[in-house]
């Protein structure tokens, strides 16, 4: 029996944000038992010229201020995405703003970017020993008017510490954020951020990714694909949480406002991933995210076009042992279909 089968139910008795705060504290102070390493060469993969020991990542939102990056890498993740980080500190929306839909093993959140701000996060990462792949996810402050300037500030301050950077234009909890996905705004935003990245004069600029919503229109998806290829963005993350409420939801919390994540998001999110892979002709690496809770889910995303995958919600219900379980299951699935590495399986459903 793993320790989380005892601890998990106790943590789930607490208010979700209190439980989350405790988890971050424990990871920060290295109290959380580390699993025996499970790294097999079939899971190793290279994306953006960076080596990933395995393709399973921690999605943004768990470690908003980069406090537990090393602790989560030690749990077996192939990469960890910190953030969303806003340019200036802000506290987010009033509580309660995080809800467990236990019957659906899902989550609804309307946290709205609680962030210590870019400079505080940079200060924390500056002293960190560089092990493992760490992405940094950027957002805008709620009260900022100039659309691009917060992202530009985030890039200037945090690019030196990032193995990749993400422009989060898809959280449903910051008014006006998702409109940045429209043709009207996206090209300008990307041009401004790319210029800021060039100005940092780093020896190696981190790849720039765009994180998209699962709730886009067909027109939006086509525009995002065209602009991403045109401007020369390096990858996509598909997807963030959804504002839809599938009819299958059973938990009473389904009426809460915010973004829904976890298993009910798996199918719609993977559909968007597959569409974006097709619309970008398989030329852009995509991180598949949304509803993963098993090796089969991770494999489905890879076959639909994901070069890497990420998860968050399933950790709340299954605990950190899940990471190695997914890695074992994914290894078996790849082998069963005759693949010798992850890259060979990427987009297999489209061939
Ligand atoms: C509590 C919570 C907070 C989140 N915060 C962020 C965030 O700050 N930035 C972001 O890009 N995504 C955020 N997300 C979305 C996740 O990164 C992910 O895209 C989404 O939850 C789908 O994956 P999952 O079903 O594995 O959770 C958050 C998700 C949850 C559950």
GROMACS .gro file of C-alpha atoms and ligand atoms in nm:
model
  382
    1UNK     CA    1   0.000   0.000   0.000
    2UNK     CA    2   0.143   0.340  -0.089
    3UNK     CA    3   0.143   0.623   0.166
    4UNK     CA    4  -0.101   0.833  -0.041
    5UNK     CA    5  -0.378   0.575  -0.001
    6UNK     CA    6  -0.373   0.675   0.367
    7UNK     CA    7  -0.280   1.041   0.331
    8UNK     CA    8  -0.495   1.119   0.026
    9UNK     CA    9  -0.835   1.067   0.194
   10UNK     CA   10  -0.716   1.277   0.491
   11UNK     CA   11  -0.600   1.558   0.263
   12UNK     CA   12  -0.933   1.544   0.080
   13UNK     CA   13  -1.113   1.611   0.409
   14UNK     CA   14  -0.945   1.952   0.418
   15UNK     CA   15  -1.048   2.256   0.224
   16UNK     CA   16  -0.879   2.209  -0.118
   17UNK     CA   17  -0.655   2.516  -0.094
   18UNK     CA   18  -0.538   2.423   0.257
   19UNK     CA   19  -0.453   2.072   0.132
   20UNK     CA   20  -0.268   2.218  -0.163
   21UNK     CA   21  -0.071   2.456   0.060
   22UNK     CA   22   0.034   2.163   0.280
   23UNK     CA   23   0.144   1.961  -0.024
   24UNK     CA   24   0.363   2.247  -0.150
   25UNK     CA   25   0.516   2.295   0.197
   26UNK     CA   26   0.592   1.924   0.230
   27UNK     CA   27   0.748   1.908  -0.118
   28UNK     CA   28   0.950   2.221  -0.051
   29UNK     CA   29   1.099   2.080   0.267
   30UNK     CA   30   1.161   1.741   0.109
   31UNK     CA   31   0.920   1.553   0.341
   32UNK     CA   32   0.745   1.368   0.063
   33UNK     CA   33   0.883   1.015   0.010
   34UNK     CA   34   1.055   0.977  -0.327
   35UNK     CA   35   0.951   0.681  -0.537
   36UNK     CA   36   1.210   0.438  -0.666
   37UNK     CA   37   1.324   0.578  -1.000
   38UNK     CA   38   1.150   0.434  -1.304
   39UNK     CA   39   1.336   0.553  -1.611
   40UNK     CA   40   1.350   0.335  -1.919
   41UNK     CA   41   1.510   0.437  -2.245
   42UNK     CA   42   1.190   0.384  -2.448
   43UNK     CA   43   1.037   0.684  -2.264
   44UNK     CA   44   1.333   0.917  -2.323
   45UNK     CA   45   1.261   1.180  -2.585
   46UNK     CA   46   1.411   1.491  -2.740
   47UNK     CA   47   1.195   1.795  -2.813
   48UNK     CA   48   1.324   2.147  -2.895
   49UNK     CA   49   1.669   1.996  -2.876
   50UNK     CA   50   1.614   1.927  -2.505
   51UNK     CA   51   1.636   1.582  -2.349
   52UNK     CA   52   1.335   1.462  -2.149
   53UNK     CA   53   1.385   1.147  -1.936
   54UNK     CA   54   1.016   1.076  -1.993
   55UNK     CA   55   0.729   1.262  -2.161
   56UNK     CA   56   0.505   1.300  -1.853
   57UNK     CA   57   0.500   1.656  -1.716
   58UNK     CA   58   0.338   1.845  -1.431
   59UNK     CA   59   0.091   2.099  -1.574
   60UNK     CA   60   0.082   2.467  -1.474
   61UNK     CA   61  -0.116   2.575  -1.169
   62UNK     CA   62   0.020   2.324  -0.916
   63UNK     CA   63   0.340   2.515  -0.848
   64UNK     CA   64   0.246   2.873  -0.932
   65UNK     CA   65   0.553   3.028  -0.766
   66UNK     CA   66   0.818   2.766  -0.848
   67UNK     CA   67   0.850   2.655  -0.485
   68UNK     CA   68   0.836   2.279  -0.540
   69UNK     CA   69   1.002   2.231  -0.879
   70UNK     CA   70   1.278   2.000  -0.754
   71UNK     CA   71   1.037   1.809  -0.529
   72UNK     CA   72   0.803   1.736  -0.819
   73UNK     CA   73   1.087   1.637  -1.053
   74UNK     CA   74   1.193   1.393  -0.780
   75UNK     CA   75   0.845   1.237  -0.797
   76UNK     CA   76   0.936   1.114  -1.145
   77UNK     CA   77   0.798   1.382  -1.376
   78UNK     CA   78   0.998   1.429  -1.697
   79UNK     CA   79   0.939   1.803  -1.672
   80UNK     CA   80   0.764   2.056  -1.452
   81UNK     CA   81   0.585   2.374  -1.559
   82UNK     CA   82   0.583   2.650  -1.299
   83UNK     CA   83   0.324   2.929  -1.306
   84UNK     CA   84   0.111   3.095  -1.415
   85UNK     CA   85   0.334   3.384  -1.310
   86UNK     CA   86   0.201   3.738  -1.354
   87UNK     CA   87   0.425   4.039  -1.408
   88UNK     CA   88   0.337   4.194  -1.070
   89UNK     CA   89   0.218   4.018  -0.752
   90UNK     CA   90  -0.158   3.968  -0.715
   91UNK     CA   91  -0.379   3.759  -0.489
   92UNK     CA   92  -0.637   3.618  -0.733
   93UNK     CA   93  -1.013   3.587  -0.684
   94UNK     CA   94  -1.192   3.568  -0.347
   95UNK     CA   95  -1.220   3.223  -0.182
   96UNK     CA   96  -1.371   2.971  -0.215
   97UNK     CA   97  -1.235   2.938  -0.567
   98UNK     CA   98  -1.128   2.573  -0.590
   99UNK     CA   99  -1.377   2.285  -0.585
  100UNK     CA  100  -1.337   1.908  -0.595
  101UNK     CA  101  -1.603   1.726  -0.796
  102UNK     CA  102  -1.538   1.397  -0.616
  103UNK     CA  103  -1.806   1.199  -0.800
  104UNK     CA  104  -1.643   1.288  -1.131
  105UNK     CA  105  -1.284   1.287  -1.001
  106UNK     CA  106  -1.269   1.636  -1.151
  107UNK     CA  107  -1.192   1.991  -1.036
  108UNK     CA  108  -1.341   2.332  -1.100
  109UNK     CA  109  -1.118   2.630  -1.027
  110UNK     CA  110  -1.164   3.003  -1.060
  111UNK     CA  111  -0.845   3.097  -0.876
  112UNK     CA  112  -0.755   3.375  -1.119
  113UNK     CA  113  -0.373   3.371  -1.101
  114UNK     CA  114  -0.257   3.413  -0.743
  115UNK     CA  115   0.107   3.494  -0.808
  116UNK     CA  116   0.406   3.633  -0.620
  117UNK     CA  117   0.500   3.806  -0.946
  118UNK     CA  118   0.785   3.760  -1.194
  119UNK     CA  119   1.064   3.912  -0.984
  120UNK     CA  120   0.993   3.699  -0.676
  121UNK     CA  121   0.981   3.382  -0.887
  122UNK     CA  122   1.305   3.480  -1.064
  123UNK     CA  123   1.469   3.532  -0.723
  124UNK     CA  124   1.369   3.181  -0.622
  125UNK     CA  125   1.486   3.019  -0.946
  126UNK     CA  126   1.814   3.211  -0.952
  127UNK     CA  127   1.953   3.008  -0.663
  128UNK     CA  128   1.828   2.675  -0.792
  129UNK     CA  129   2.062   2.404  -0.909
  130UNK     CA  130   1.966   2.330  -1.269
  131UNK     CA  131   1.837   1.974  -1.283
  132UNK     CA  132   1.554   1.852  -1.505
  133UNK     CA  133   1.342   2.042  -1.755
  134UNK     CA  134   1.149   2.340  -1.615
  135UNK     CA  135   0.900   2.545  -1.815
  136UNK     CA  136   0.763   2.879  -1.700
  137UNK     CA  137   0.404   2.977  -1.777
  138UNK     CA  138   0.323   3.348  -1.805
  139UNK     CA  139  -0.004   3.537  -1.768
  140UNK     CA  140  -0.125   3.892  -1.736
  141UNK     CA  141  -0.229   4.083  -1.426
  142UNK     CA  142  -0.601   4.136  -1.385
  143UNK     CA  143  -0.570   4.515  -1.375
  144UNK     CA  144  -0.328   4.566  -1.663
  145UNK     CA  145  -0.453   4.746  -1.971
  146UNK     CA  146  -0.168   4.699  -2.216
  147UNK     CA  147  -0.222   4.350  -2.347
  148UNK     CA  148   0.133   4.252  -2.438
  149UNK     CA  149   0.338   4.435  -2.176
  150UNK     CA  150   0.286   4.185  -1.891
  151UNK     CA  151   0.399   3.894  -2.110
  152UNK     CA  152   0.696   4.098  -2.233
  153UNK     CA  153   0.792   4.173  -1.872
  154UNK     CA  154   0.756   3.804  -1.782
  155UNK     CA  155   0.986   3.703  -2.066
  156UNK     CA  156   1.247   3.965  -1.978
  157UNK     CA  157   1.261   3.862  -1.613
  158UNK     CA  158   1.214   3.485  -1.637
  159UNK     CA  159   1.359   3.368  -1.971
  160UNK     CA  160   1.707   3.312  -1.821
  161UNK     CA  161   1.561   3.043  -1.591
  162UNK     CA  162   1.328   2.867  -1.835
  163UNK     CA  163   1.383   2.560  -2.052
  164UNK     CA  164   1.068   2.669  -2.230
  165UNK     CA  165   0.819   2.954  -2.186
  166UNK     CA  166   0.443   2.943  -2.220
  167UNK     CA  167   0.207   3.226  -2.301
  168UNK     CA  168  -0.111   3.135  -2.119
  169UNK     CA  169  -0.391   3.295  -2.319
  170UNK     CA  170  -0.653   3.040  -2.222
  171UNK     CA  171  -0.738   3.055  -1.851
  172UNK     CA  172  -1.108   3.129  -1.813
  173UNK     CA  173  -1.064   3.320  -1.485
  174UNK     CA  174  -0.900   3.644  -1.599
  175UNK     CA  175  -1.144   3.869  -1.781
  176UNK     CA  176  -1.037   3.934  -2.141
  177UNK     CA  177  -0.751   3.682  -2.138
  178UNK     CA  178  -0.900   3.432  -2.380
  179UNK     CA  179  -0.965   3.696  -2.645
  180UNK     CA  180  -0.585   3.699  -2.691
  181UNK     CA  181  -0.640   3.376  -2.884
  182UNK     CA  182  -0.817   3.567  -3.161
  183UNK     CA  183  -0.648   3.663  -3.486
  184UNK     CA  184  -0.696   4.030  -3.398
  185UNK     CA  185  -0.467   4.010  -3.091
  186UNK     CA  186  -0.252   3.700  -3.128
  187UNK     CA  187  -0.014   3.810  -3.401
  188UNK     CA  188   0.067   4.137  -3.216
  189UNK     CA  189   0.121   3.956  -2.887
  190UNK     CA  190   0.353   3.698  -3.041
  191UNK     CA  191   0.551   3.960  -3.230
  192UNK     CA  192   0.602   4.166  -2.912
  193UNK     CA  193   0.707   3.864  -2.706
  194UNK     CA  194   0.940   3.731  -2.974
  195UNK     CA  195   1.108   4.071  -2.995
  196UNK     CA  196   1.151   4.074  -2.615
  197UNK     CA  197   1.302   3.726  -2.625
  198UNK     CA  198   1.549   3.835  -2.891
  199UNK     CA  199   1.646   4.135  -2.676
  200UNK     CA  200   1.734   3.916  -2.379
  201UNK     CA  201   2.041   3.816  -2.584
  202UNK     CA  202   2.057   3.479  -2.413
  203UNK     CA  203   2.298   3.233  -2.569
  204UNK     CA  204   2.003   2.999  -2.618
  205UNK     CA  205   1.652   3.149  -2.618
  206UNK     CA  206   1.395   2.921  -2.458
  207UNK     CA  207   1.133   2.785  -2.699
  208UNK     CA  208   0.807   2.981  -2.691
  209UNK     CA  209   0.476   2.795  -2.657
  210UNK     CA  210   0.114   2.902  -2.663
  211UNK     CA  211  -0.137   2.737  -2.428
  212UNK     CA  212  -0.483   2.717  -2.580
  213UNK     CA  213  -0.836   2.654  -2.455
  214UNK     CA  214  -1.046   2.350  -2.541
  215UNK     CA  215  -1.343   2.576  -2.614
  216UNK     CA  216  -1.225   2.738  -2.939
  217UNK     CA  217  -1.433   2.784  -3.253
  218UNK     CA  218  -1.322   2.618  -3.577
  219UNK     CA  219  -1.221   2.964  -3.701
  220UNK     CA  220  -1.006   3.030  -3.393
  221UNK     CA  221  -0.825   2.698  -3.433
  222UNK     CA  222  -0.746   2.766  -3.798
  223UNK     CA  223  -0.623   3.117  -3.714
  224UNK     CA  224  -0.404   2.994  -3.427
  225UNK     CA  225  -0.246   2.728  -3.649
  226UNK     CA  226  -0.179   2.974  -3.931
  227UNK     CA  227  -0.040   3.248  -3.705
  228UNK     CA  228   0.172   3.003  -3.501
  229UNK     CA  229   0.334   2.865  -3.814
  230UNK     CA  230   0.365   3.212  -3.969
  231UNK     CA  231   0.522   3.387  -3.669
  232UNK     CA  232   0.743   3.092  -3.590
  233UNK     CA  233   0.618   2.990  -3.249
  234UNK     CA  234   0.784   2.672  -3.118
  235UNK     CA  235   0.490   2.472  -2.985
  236UNK     CA  236   0.140   2.454  -2.842
  237UNK     CA  237  -0.012   2.324  -2.521
  238UNK     CA  238  -0.356   2.174  -2.579
  239UNK     CA  239  -0.539   2.235  -2.355
  240UNK     CA  240  -0.631   2.446  -2.055
  241UNK     CA  241  -0.951   2.387  -1.852
  242UNK     CA  242  -1.297   2.408  -2.011
  243UNK     CA  243  -1.590   2.639  -1.941
  244UNK     CA  244  -1.824   2.369  -2.076
  245UNK     CA  245  -2.014   2.147  -1.834
  246UNK     CA  246  -2.062   1.802  -1.990
  247UNK     CA  247  -2.405   1.648  -1.917
  248UNK     CA  248  -2.226   1.349  -1.760
  249UNK     CA  249  -2.113   1.549  -1.452
  250UNK     CA  250  -2.267   1.402  -1.137
  251UNK     CA  251  -2.119   1.611  -0.854
  252UNK     CA  252  -2.322   1.897  -0.703
  253UNK     CA  253  -2.022   2.133  -0.746
  254UNK     CA  254  -2.072   2.121  -1.124
  255UNK     CA  255  -2.268   2.449  -1.099
  256UNK     CA  256  -1.963   2.644  -0.976
  257UNK     CA  257  -1.817   2.899  -1.217
  258UNK     CA  258  -1.461   2.845  -1.344
  259UNK     CA  259  -1.254   2.601  -1.548
  260UNK     CA  260  -1.328   2.228  -1.534
  261UNK     CA  261  -1.039   1.978  -1.544
  262UNK     CA  262  -0.987   1.606  -1.493
  263UNK     CA  263  -1.140   1.304  -1.673
  264UNK     CA  264  -1.445   1.487  -1.819
  265UNK     CA  265  -1.195   1.698  -2.017
  266UNK     CA  266  -1.003   1.404  -2.165
  267UNK     CA  267  -1.204   1.348  -2.485
  268UNK     CA  268  -1.278   1.709  -2.586
  269UNK     CA  269  -0.923   1.817  -2.508
  270UNK     CA  270  -0.770   1.530  -2.709
  271UNK     CA  271  -0.996   1.620  -3.002
  272UNK     CA  272  -0.859   1.976  -3.003
  273UNK     CA  273  -0.504   1.840  -2.978
  274UNK     CA  274  -0.564   1.614  -3.280
  275UNK     CA  275  -0.715   1.900  -3.478
  276UNK     CA  276  -0.422   2.131  -3.400
  277UNK     CA  277  -0.176   1.859  -3.502
  278UNK     CA  278  -0.355   1.825  -3.834
  279UNK     CA  279  -0.389   2.201  -3.889
  280UNK     CA  280  -0.017   2.252  -3.822
  281UNK     CA  281   0.078   1.953  -4.044
  282UNK     CA  282   0.256   1.786  -3.753
  283UNK     CA  283   0.525   2.056  -3.776
  284UNK     CA  284   0.481   2.200  -3.424
  285UNK     CA  285   0.552   1.997  -3.112
  286UNK     CA  286   0.235   1.990  -2.901
  287UNK     CA  287   0.207   1.918  -2.528
  288UNK     CA  288  -0.116   1.727  -2.470
  289UNK     CA  289  -0.290   1.819  -2.144
  290UNK     CA  290  -0.639   1.761  -2.009
  291UNK     CA  291  -0.790   1.465  -1.827
  292UNK     CA  292  -0.494   1.226  -1.817
  293UNK     CA  293  -0.519   0.971  -1.537
  294UNK     CA  294  -0.360   0.659  -1.689
  295UNK     CA  295  -0.092   0.539  -1.928
  296UNK     CA  296  -0.369   0.473  -2.181
  297UNK     CA  297  -0.477   0.838  -2.163
  298UNK     CA  298  -0.118   0.958  -2.212
  299UNK     CA  299  -0.076   0.718  -2.504
  300UNK     CA  300  -0.403   0.839  -2.663
  301UNK     CA  301  -0.270   1.197  -2.653
  302UNK     CA  302   0.064   1.091  -2.804
  303UNK     CA  303  -0.110   0.902  -3.085
  304UNK     CA  304  -0.333   1.208  -3.144
  305UNK     CA  305  -0.021   1.422  -3.193
  306UNK     CA  306   0.134   1.508  -2.855
  307UNK     CA  307   0.515   1.501  -2.833
  308UNK     CA  308   0.486   1.542  -2.454
  309UNK     CA  309   0.195   1.532  -2.207
  310UNK     CA  310   0.106   1.698  -1.877
  311UNK     CA  311  -0.140   1.643  -1.594
  312UNK     CA  312  -0.257   1.806  -1.275
  313UNK     CA  313  -0.607   1.706  -1.155
  314UNK     CA  314  -0.541   1.332  -1.139
  315UNK     CA  315  -0.266   1.393  -0.882
  316UNK     CA  316  -0.529   1.517  -0.637
  317UNK     CA  317  -0.721   1.188  -0.657
  318UNK     CA  318  -0.440   0.938  -0.716
  319UNK     CA  319  -0.135   1.094  -0.546
  320UNK     CA  320   0.219   1.115  -0.678
  321UNK     CA  321   0.254   0.735  -0.727
  322UNK     CA  322   0.045   0.792  -1.037
  323UNK     CA  323   0.345   0.931  -1.223
  324UNK     CA  324   0.545   0.608  -1.221
  325UNK     CA  325   0.229   0.404  -1.280
  326UNK     CA  326   0.160   0.602  -1.597
  327UNK     CA  327   0.521   0.558  -1.707
  328UNK     CA  328   0.500   0.180  -1.662
  329UNK     CA  329   0.167   0.156  -1.845
  330UNK     CA  330   0.288   0.379  -2.129
  331UNK     CA  331   0.601   0.166  -2.171
  332UNK     CA  332   0.385  -0.146  -2.212
  333UNK     CA  333   0.151   0.023  -2.460
  334UNK     CA  334   0.436   0.153  -2.676
  335UNK     CA  335   0.601  -0.190  -2.682
  336UNK     CA  336   0.274  -0.370  -2.759
  337UNK     CA  337   0.234  -0.159  -3.073
  338UNK     CA  338   0.595  -0.217  -3.177
  339UNK     CA  339   0.726   0.134  -3.108
  340UNK     CA  340   1.084   0.165  -2.986
  341UNK     CA  341   1.047   0.524  -2.863
  342UNK     CA  342   0.788   0.792  -2.793
  343UNK     CA  343   0.868   1.001  -3.101
  344UNK     CA  344   0.770   0.714  -3.333
  345UNK     CA  345   0.420   0.706  -3.183
  346UNK     CA  346   0.354   1.082  -3.205
  347UNK     CA  347   0.058   1.140  -3.437
  348UNK     CA  348   0.023   0.767  -3.518
  349UNK     CA  349  -0.357   0.804  -3.540
  350UNK     CA  350  -0.318   1.041  -3.835
  351UNK     CA  351  -0.122   0.796  -4.051
  352LIG     C1  352  -0.635   2.422  -0.943
  352LIG     C2  353  -0.588   2.445  -1.082
  352LIG     C3  354  -0.513   2.558  -1.112
  352LIG     C4  355  -0.466   2.580  -1.242
  352LIG     N1  356  -0.391   2.690  -1.268
  352LIG     C5  357  -0.339   2.708  -1.393
  352LIG     C6  358  -0.254   2.818  -1.420
  352LIG     O1  359  -0.221   2.898  -1.334
  352LIG     N2  360  -0.209   2.832  -1.548
  352LIG     C7  361  -0.240   2.744  -1.648
  352LIG     O2  362  -0.193   2.760  -1.761
  352LIG     N3  363  -0.319   2.637  -1.622
  352LIG     C8  364  -0.368   2.617  -1.498
  352LIG     N4  365  -0.447   2.509  -1.473
  352LIG     C9  366  -0.482   2.417  -1.585
  352LIG    C10  367  -0.390   2.297  -1.593
  352LIG     O3  368  -0.258   2.335  -1.618
  352LIG    C11  369  -0.438   2.200  -1.703
  352LIG     O4  370  -0.429   2.267  -1.827
  352LIG    C12  371  -0.581   2.154  -1.683
  352LIG     O5  372  -0.609   2.134  -1.547
  352LIG    C13  373  -0.610   2.022  -1.757
  352LIG     O6  374  -0.527   1.917  -1.709
  352LIG     P1  375  -0.579   1.809  -1.600
  352LIG     O7  376  -0.712   1.760  -1.646
  352LIG     O8  377  -0.472   1.704  -1.599
  352LIG     O9  378  -0.587   1.882  -1.472
  352LIG    C14  379  -0.495   2.486  -1.344
  352LIG    C15  380  -0.570   2.371  -1.313
  352LIG    C16  381  -0.615   2.349  -1.185
  352LIG    C17  382  -0.693   2.225  -1.154
   0.00000   0.00000   0.00000
